Tab-separated table of C-alpha atoms in Angstrom:
chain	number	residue	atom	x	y	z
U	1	UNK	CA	-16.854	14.571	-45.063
U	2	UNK	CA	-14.570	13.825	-41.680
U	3	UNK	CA	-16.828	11.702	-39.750
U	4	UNK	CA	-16.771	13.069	-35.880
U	5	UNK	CA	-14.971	12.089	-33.238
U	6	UNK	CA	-15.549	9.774	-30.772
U	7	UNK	CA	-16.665	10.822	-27.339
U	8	UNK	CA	-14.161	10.442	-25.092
U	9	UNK	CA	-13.816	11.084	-20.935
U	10	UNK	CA	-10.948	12.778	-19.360
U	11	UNK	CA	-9.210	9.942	-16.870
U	12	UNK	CA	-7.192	11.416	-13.979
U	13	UNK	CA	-4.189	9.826	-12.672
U	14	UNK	CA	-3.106	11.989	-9.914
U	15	UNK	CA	-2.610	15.426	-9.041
U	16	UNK	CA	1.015	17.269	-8.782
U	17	UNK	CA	2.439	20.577	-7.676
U	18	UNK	CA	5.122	22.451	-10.232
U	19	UNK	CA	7.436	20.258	-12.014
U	20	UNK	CA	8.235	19.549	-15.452
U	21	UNK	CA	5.826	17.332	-16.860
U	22	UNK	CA	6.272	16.881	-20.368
U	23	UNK	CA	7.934	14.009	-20.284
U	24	UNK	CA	4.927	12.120	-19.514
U	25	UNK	CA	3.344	12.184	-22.778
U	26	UNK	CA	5.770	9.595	-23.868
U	27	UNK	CA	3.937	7.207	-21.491
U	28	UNK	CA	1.323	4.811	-22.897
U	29	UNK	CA	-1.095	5.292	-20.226
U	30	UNK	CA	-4.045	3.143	-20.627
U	31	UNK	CA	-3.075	2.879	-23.910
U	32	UNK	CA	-6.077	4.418	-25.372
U	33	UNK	CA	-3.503	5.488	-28.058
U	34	UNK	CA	-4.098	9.807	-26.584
U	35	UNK	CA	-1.231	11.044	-24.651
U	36	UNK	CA	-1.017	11.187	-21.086
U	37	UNK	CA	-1.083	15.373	-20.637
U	38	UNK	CA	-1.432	17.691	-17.743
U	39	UNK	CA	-4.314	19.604	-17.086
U	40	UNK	CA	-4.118	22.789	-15.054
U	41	UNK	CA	-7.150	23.527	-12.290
U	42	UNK	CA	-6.101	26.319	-10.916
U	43	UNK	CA	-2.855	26.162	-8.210
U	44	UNK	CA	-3.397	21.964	-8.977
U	45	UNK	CA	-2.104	20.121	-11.825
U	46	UNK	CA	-3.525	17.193	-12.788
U	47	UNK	CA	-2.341	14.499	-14.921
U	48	UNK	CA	-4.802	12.633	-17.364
U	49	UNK	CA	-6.059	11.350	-20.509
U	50	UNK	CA	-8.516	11.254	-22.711
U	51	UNK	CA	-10.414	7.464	-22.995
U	52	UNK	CA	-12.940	6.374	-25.245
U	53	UNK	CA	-16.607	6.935	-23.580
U	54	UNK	CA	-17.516	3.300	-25.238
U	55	UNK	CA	-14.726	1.497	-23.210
U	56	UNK	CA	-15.245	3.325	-20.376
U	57	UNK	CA	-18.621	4.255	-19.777
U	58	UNK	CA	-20.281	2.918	-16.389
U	59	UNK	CA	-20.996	-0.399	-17.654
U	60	UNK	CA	-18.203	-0.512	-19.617
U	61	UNK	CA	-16.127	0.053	-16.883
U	62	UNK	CA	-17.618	-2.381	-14.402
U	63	UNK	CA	-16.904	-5.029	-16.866
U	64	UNK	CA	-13.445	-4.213	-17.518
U	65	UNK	CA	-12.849	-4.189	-14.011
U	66	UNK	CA	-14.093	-7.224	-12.998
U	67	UNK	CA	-11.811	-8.849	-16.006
U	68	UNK	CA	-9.061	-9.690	-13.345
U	69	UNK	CA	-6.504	-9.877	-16.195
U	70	UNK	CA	-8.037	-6.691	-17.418
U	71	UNK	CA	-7.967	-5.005	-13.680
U	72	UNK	CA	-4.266	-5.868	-13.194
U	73	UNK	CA	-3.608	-4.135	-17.247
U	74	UNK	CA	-5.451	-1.006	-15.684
U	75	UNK	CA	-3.625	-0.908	-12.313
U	76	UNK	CA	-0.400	-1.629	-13.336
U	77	UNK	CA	-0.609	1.223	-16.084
U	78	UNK	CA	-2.455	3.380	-13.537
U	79	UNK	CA	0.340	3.042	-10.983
U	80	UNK	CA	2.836	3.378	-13.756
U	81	UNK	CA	1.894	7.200	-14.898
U	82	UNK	CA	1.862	7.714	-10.833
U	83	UNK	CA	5.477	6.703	-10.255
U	84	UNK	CA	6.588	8.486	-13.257
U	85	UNK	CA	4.424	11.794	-12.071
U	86	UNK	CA	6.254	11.616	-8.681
U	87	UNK	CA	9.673	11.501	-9.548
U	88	UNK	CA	8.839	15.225	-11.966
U	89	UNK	CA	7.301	16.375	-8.555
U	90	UNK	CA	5.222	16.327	-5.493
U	91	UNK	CA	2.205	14.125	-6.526
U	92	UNK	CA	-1.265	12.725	-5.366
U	93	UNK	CA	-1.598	9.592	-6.021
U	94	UNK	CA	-5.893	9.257	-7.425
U	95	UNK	CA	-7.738	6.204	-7.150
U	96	UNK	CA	-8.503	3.499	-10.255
U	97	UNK	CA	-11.002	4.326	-12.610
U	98	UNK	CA	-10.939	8.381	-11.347
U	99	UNK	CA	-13.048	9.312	-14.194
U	100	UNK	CA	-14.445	12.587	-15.394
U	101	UNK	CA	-17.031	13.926	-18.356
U	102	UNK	CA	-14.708	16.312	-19.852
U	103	UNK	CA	-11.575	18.646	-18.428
U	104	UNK	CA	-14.153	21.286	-16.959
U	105	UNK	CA	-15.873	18.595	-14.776
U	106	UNK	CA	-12.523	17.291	-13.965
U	107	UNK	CA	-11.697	21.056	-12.667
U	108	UNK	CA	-14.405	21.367	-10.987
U	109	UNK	CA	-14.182	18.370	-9.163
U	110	UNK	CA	-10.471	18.795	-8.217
U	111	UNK	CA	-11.480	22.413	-7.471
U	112	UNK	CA	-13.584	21.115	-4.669
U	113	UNK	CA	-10.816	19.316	-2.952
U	114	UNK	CA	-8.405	22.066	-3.818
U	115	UNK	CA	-7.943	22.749	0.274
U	116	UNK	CA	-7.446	18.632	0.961
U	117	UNK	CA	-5.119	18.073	-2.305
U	118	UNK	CA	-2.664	21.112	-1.462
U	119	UNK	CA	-2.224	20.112	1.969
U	120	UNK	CA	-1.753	16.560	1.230
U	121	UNK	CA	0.950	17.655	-1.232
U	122	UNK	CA	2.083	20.264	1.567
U	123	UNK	CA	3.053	17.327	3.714
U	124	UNK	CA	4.391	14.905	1.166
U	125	UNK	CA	6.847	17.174	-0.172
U	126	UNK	CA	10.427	16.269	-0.379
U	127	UNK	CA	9.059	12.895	1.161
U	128	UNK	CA	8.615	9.599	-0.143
U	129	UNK	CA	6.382	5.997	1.538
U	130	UNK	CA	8.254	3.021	2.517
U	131	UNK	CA	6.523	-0.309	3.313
U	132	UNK	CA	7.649	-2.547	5.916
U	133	UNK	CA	5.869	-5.706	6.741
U	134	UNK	CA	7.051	-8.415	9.604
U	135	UNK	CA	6.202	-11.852	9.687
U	136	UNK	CA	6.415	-14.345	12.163
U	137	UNK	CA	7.255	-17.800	10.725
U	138	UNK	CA	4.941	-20.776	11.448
U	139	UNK	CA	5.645	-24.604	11.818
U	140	UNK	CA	5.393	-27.472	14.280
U	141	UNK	CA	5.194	-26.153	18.143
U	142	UNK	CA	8.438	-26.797	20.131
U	143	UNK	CA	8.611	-29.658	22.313
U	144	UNK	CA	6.938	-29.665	25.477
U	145	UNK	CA	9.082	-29.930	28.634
U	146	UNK	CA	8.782	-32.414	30.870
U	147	UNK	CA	5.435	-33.741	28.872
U	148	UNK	CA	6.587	-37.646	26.905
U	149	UNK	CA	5.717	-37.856	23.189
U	150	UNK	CA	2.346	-39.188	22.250
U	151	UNK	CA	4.639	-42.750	20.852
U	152	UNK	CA	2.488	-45.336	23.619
U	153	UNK	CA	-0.356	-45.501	25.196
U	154	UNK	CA	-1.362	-42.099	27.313
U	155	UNK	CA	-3.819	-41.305	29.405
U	156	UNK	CA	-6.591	-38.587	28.749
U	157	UNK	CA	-5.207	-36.778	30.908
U	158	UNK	CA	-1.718	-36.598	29.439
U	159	UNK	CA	-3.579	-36.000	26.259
U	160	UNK	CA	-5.036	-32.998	27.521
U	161	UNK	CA	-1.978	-31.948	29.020
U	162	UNK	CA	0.088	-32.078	25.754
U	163	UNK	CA	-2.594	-30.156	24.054
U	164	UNK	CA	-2.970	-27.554	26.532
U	165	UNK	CA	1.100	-26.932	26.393
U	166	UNK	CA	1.047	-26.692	22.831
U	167	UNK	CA	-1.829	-24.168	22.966
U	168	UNK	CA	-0.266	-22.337	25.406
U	169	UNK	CA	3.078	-22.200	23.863
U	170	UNK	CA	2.036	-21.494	20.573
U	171	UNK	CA	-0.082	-18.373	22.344
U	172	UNK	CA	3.205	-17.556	23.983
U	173	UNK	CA	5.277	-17.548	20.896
U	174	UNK	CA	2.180	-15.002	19.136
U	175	UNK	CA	2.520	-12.643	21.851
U	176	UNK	CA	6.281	-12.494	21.864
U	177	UNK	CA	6.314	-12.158	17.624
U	178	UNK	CA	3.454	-9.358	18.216
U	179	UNK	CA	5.914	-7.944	20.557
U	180	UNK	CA	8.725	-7.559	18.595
U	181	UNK	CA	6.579	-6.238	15.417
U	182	UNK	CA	5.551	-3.731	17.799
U	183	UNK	CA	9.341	-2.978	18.576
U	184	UNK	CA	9.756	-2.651	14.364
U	185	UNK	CA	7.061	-0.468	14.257
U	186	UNK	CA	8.310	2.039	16.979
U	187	UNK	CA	12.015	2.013	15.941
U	188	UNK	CA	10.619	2.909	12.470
U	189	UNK	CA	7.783	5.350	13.175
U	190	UNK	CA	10.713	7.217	15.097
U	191	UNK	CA	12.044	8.049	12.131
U	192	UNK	CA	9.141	8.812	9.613
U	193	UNK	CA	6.757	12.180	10.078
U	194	UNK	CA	3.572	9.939	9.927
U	195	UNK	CA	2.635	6.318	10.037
U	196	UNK	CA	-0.034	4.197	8.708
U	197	UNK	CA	-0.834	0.844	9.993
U	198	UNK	CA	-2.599	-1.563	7.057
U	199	UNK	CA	-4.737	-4.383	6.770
U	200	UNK	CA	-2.486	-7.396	7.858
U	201	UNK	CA	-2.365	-10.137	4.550
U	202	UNK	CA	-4.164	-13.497	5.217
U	203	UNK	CA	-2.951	-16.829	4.344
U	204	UNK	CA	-3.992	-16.570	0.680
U	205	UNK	CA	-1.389	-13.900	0.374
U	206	UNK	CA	1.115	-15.082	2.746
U	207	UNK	CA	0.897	-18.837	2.285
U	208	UNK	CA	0.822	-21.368	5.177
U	209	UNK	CA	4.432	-20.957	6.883
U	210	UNK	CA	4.154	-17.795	7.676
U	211	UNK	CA	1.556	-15.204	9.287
U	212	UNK	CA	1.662	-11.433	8.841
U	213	UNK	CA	1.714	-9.816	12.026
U	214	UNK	CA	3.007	-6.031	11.026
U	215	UNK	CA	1.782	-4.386	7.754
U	216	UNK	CA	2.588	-0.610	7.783
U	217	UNK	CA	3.458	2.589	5.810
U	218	UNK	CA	5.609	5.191	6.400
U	219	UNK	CA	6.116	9.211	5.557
U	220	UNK	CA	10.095	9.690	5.361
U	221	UNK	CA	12.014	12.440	4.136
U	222	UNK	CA	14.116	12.225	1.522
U	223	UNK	CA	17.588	11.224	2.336
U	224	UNK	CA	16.710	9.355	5.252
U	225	UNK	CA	16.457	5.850	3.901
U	226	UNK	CA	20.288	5.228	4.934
U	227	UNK	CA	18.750	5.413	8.875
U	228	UNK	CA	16.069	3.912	7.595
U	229	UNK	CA	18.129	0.354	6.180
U	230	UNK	CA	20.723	0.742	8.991
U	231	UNK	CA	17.971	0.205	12.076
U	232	UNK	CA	16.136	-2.738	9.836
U	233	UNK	CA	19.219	-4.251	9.829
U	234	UNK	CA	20.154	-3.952	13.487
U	235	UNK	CA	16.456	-5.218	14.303
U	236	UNK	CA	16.526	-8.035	11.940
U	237	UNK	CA	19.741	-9.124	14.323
U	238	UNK	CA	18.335	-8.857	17.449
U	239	UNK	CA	14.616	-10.124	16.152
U	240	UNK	CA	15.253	-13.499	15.315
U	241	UNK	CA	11.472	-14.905	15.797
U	242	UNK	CA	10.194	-12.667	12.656
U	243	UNK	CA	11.090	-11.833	9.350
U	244	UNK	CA	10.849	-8.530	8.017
U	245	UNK	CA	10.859	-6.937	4.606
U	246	UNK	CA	10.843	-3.396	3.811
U	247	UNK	CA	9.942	-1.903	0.185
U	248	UNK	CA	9.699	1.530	-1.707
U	249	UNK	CA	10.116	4.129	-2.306
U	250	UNK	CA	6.415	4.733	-3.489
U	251	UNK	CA	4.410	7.402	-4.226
U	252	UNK	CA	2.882	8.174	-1.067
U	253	UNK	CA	-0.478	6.548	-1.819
U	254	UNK	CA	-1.521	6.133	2.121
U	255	UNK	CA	-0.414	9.806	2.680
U	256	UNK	CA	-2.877	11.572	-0.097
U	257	UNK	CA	-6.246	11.659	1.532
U	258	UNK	CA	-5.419	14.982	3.574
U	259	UNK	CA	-6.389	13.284	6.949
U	260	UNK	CA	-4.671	12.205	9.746
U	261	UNK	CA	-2.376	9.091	10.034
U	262	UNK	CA	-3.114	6.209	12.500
U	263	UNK	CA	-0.641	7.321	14.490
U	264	UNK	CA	-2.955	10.682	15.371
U	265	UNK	CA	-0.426	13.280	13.661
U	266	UNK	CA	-2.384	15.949	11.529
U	267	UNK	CA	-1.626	16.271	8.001
């Protein structure tokens, strides 16, 4: 007697327009040893696989993902289906651990967002996300003019003197970096359709010589990303007080929700 199957949960990893799609079965996945497969819901098609209920069942899942070792496994190989679904075609990205009883509760649930997900794949079409962060470097504060090196004895007053320079220059030096991220930011959003400003990295990201000041996404359009390298490379030789880095393309993960950017431009 063949003993029955194991129940299993369909896991989404994003939802695409048209394309040819096929090749993504020869992807891993999760590596739940299924294939990754599309799954049609109506105009949408979304791209899943079946997991093992046991491994990722509620409390399964809440211990897997607090495994950091096991929460990098899962987002790496979630991310890696996405990238592969969005060079076929137009894809939305779907967040870890998108997870659904079976394909017709996966329908209906994609069914329900069916306005959102086709204009969020309206506007990322023949589009891809770039990154660019700027960062302003940090060390000892400049000298102070006219103001002698604590090397003798000093009055309180010079004391307070020195340390109200140093305050104030190392204020001055924040504003001017905060400045010229803003300058980044508007040379770049000129030529993107939408913007997204992020949550700056703090020092446990960045380490201690150097502060994140600009940490943004962009909307471009394909064939731009010549313009796009050019005026980074112009800024980085005018803006010599910050350092910036640029990465992608993505998948347009902060252009899938179907709202509107920071930058007040409907979807």
């Amino acid at each position: 007697m063949t003993p029955p199957e194991a129940p299993t949960l369909t896991y989404a990893f994003a939802v695409c327009r048209g394309g040819a799609l096929t090749a993504l079965a020869a992807l891993p996945g999760l590596g739940t040893g299924a294939p990754v497969r599309t799954l049609a819901a109506g105009p949408l098609t979304a791209v899943v696989q079946d997991v093992p209920a046991a491994g990722f069942g509620e409390e399964a899942l809440r211990r897997r993902l607090s495994d950091r070792d096991e929460l990098e496994r899962c987002a790496r190989a979630h991310h890696t289906v996405i990238t592969a679904a969005s060079a076929l075609a137009p894809t939305v990205p779907l967040p870890l651990a998108t997870l659904y009883l079976d394909d017709d509760r996966a329908r209906e649930a994609l069914g329900e967002r069916e306005t959102s997900l086709l204009t969020a794949l309206g506007r990322i079409t023949g589009r891809a996300e770039w990154g660019v962060k700027v960062y302003a470097p940090t060390g000892p504060p400049p000298p102070t003019p006219g103001v002698a090196p604590a090397n003798g004895p000093a009055s309180g007053r010079a004391y307070l003197d020195r340390v109200r320079t140093r305050q104030q220059s190392r204020e001055q030096h924040h504003t001017l970096t905060l400045r010229a991220a803003e300058r980044v930011h508007s040379a770049v959003r000129g030529l993107a359709v939408a913007a997204r400003r992020l949550r700056p990295h703090g020092v446990e990201v960045t380490g201690k010589h150097r502060t994140h000041v600009l940490n943004a996404a962009y909307l471009l359009d394909l064939g731009r990303e010549r313009e796009l390298r050019a005026a980074l490379a112009s800024l980085r030789r005018d803006e010599t007080d910050i350092q910036i880095e640029l990465s992608g393309p993505w998948a347009p993960y902060s252009f899938a929700d179907g709202g509107v950017t920071d930058e007040g431009t409907p979807s």
